[in-house]
CSV table of C-alpha atoms in Angstrom, one decimal:
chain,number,residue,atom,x,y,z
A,1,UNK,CA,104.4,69.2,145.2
A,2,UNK,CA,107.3,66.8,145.8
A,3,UNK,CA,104.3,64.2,146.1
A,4,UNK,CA,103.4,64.3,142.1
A,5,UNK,CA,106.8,64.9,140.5
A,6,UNK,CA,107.2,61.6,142.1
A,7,UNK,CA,104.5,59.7,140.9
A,8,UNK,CA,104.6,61.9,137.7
A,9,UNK,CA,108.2,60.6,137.1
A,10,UNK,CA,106.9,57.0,138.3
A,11,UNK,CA,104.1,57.2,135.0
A,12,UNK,CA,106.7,58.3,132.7
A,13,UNK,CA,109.0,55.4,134.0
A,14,UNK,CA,105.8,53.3,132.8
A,15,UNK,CA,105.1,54.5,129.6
A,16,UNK,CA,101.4,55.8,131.4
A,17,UNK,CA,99.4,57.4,128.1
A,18,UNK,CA,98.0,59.7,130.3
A,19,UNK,CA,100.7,61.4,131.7
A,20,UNK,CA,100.2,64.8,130.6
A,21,UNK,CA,96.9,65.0,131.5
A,22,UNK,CA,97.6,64.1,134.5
A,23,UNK,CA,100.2,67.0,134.9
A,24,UNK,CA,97.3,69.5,134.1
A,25,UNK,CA,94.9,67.9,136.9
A,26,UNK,CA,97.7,67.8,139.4
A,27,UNK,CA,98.4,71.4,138.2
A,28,UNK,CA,95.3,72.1,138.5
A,29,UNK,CA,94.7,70.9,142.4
A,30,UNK,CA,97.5,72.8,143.4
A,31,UNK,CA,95.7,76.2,141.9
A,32,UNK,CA,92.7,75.2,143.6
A,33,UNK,CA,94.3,74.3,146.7
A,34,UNK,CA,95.8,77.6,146.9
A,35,UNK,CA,92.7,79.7,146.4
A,36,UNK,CA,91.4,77.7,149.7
A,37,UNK,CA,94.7,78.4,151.3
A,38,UNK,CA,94.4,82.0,150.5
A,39,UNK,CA,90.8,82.2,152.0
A,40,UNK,CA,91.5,80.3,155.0
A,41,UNK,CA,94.7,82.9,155.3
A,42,UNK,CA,92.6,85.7,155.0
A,43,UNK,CA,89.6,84.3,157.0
A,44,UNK,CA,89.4,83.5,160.7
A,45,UNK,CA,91.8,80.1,160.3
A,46,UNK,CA,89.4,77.7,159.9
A,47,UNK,CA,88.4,75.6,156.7
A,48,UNK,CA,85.1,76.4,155.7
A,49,UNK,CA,82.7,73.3,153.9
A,50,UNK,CA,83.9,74.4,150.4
A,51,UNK,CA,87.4,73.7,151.4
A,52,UNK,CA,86.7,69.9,153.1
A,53,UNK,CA,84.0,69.5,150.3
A,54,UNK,CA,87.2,70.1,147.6
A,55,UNK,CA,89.3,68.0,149.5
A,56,UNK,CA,87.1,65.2,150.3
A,57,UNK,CA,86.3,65.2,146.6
A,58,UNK,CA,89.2,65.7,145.7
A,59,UNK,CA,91.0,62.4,147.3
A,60,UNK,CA,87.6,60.0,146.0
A,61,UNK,CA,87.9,60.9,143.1
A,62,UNK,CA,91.8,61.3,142.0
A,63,UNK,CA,92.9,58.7,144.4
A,64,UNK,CA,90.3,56.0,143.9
A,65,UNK,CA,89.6,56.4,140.1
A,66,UNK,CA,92.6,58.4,138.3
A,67,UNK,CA,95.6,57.2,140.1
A,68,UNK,CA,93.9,53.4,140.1
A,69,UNK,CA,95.0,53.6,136.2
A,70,UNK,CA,98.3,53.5,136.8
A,71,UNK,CA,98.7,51.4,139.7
A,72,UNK,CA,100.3,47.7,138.9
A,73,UNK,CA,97.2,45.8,139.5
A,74,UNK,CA,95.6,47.9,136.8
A,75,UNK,CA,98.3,47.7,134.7
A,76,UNK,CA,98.7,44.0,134.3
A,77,UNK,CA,94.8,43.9,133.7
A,78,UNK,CA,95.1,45.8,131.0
A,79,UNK,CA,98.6,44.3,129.6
């Protein structure tokens, strides 16, 4: 959580356009992640595929594509 106030507070720092979108998919990550935490409570303790399938997705996607908006190399392309 403390990971995207950060780089939330980073985007507003730089004016990013798509900073409150970006709240709603962190916001929604968290409410995903916690259904899977809340199975894997509840289950034996171990992830099942859907939970390394979500993360593994997850981090591709957001990491490589969404967050690559903001990041300076981006930005002066686009500046």
């Amino acid at each position: 959580v403390g990971h995207f106030a950060d780089e939330e507070a980073y985007m507003e720092s730089v004016a990013f356009p798509d900073l409150k979108s970006h709240k709603v998919i962190h916001q929604r990550l968290l409410a995903d992640f916690t259904a899977h935490k809340a199975k894997f409570d509840a289950g034996n303790g171990q992830g099942d595929k859907a939970f390394f399938d979500f993360l593994s997705l997850w981090l591709r996607s957001h990491i490589c594509h969404v967050d690559a908006k903001y990041s300076p190399k981006n930005a002066r392309k686009a500046g």
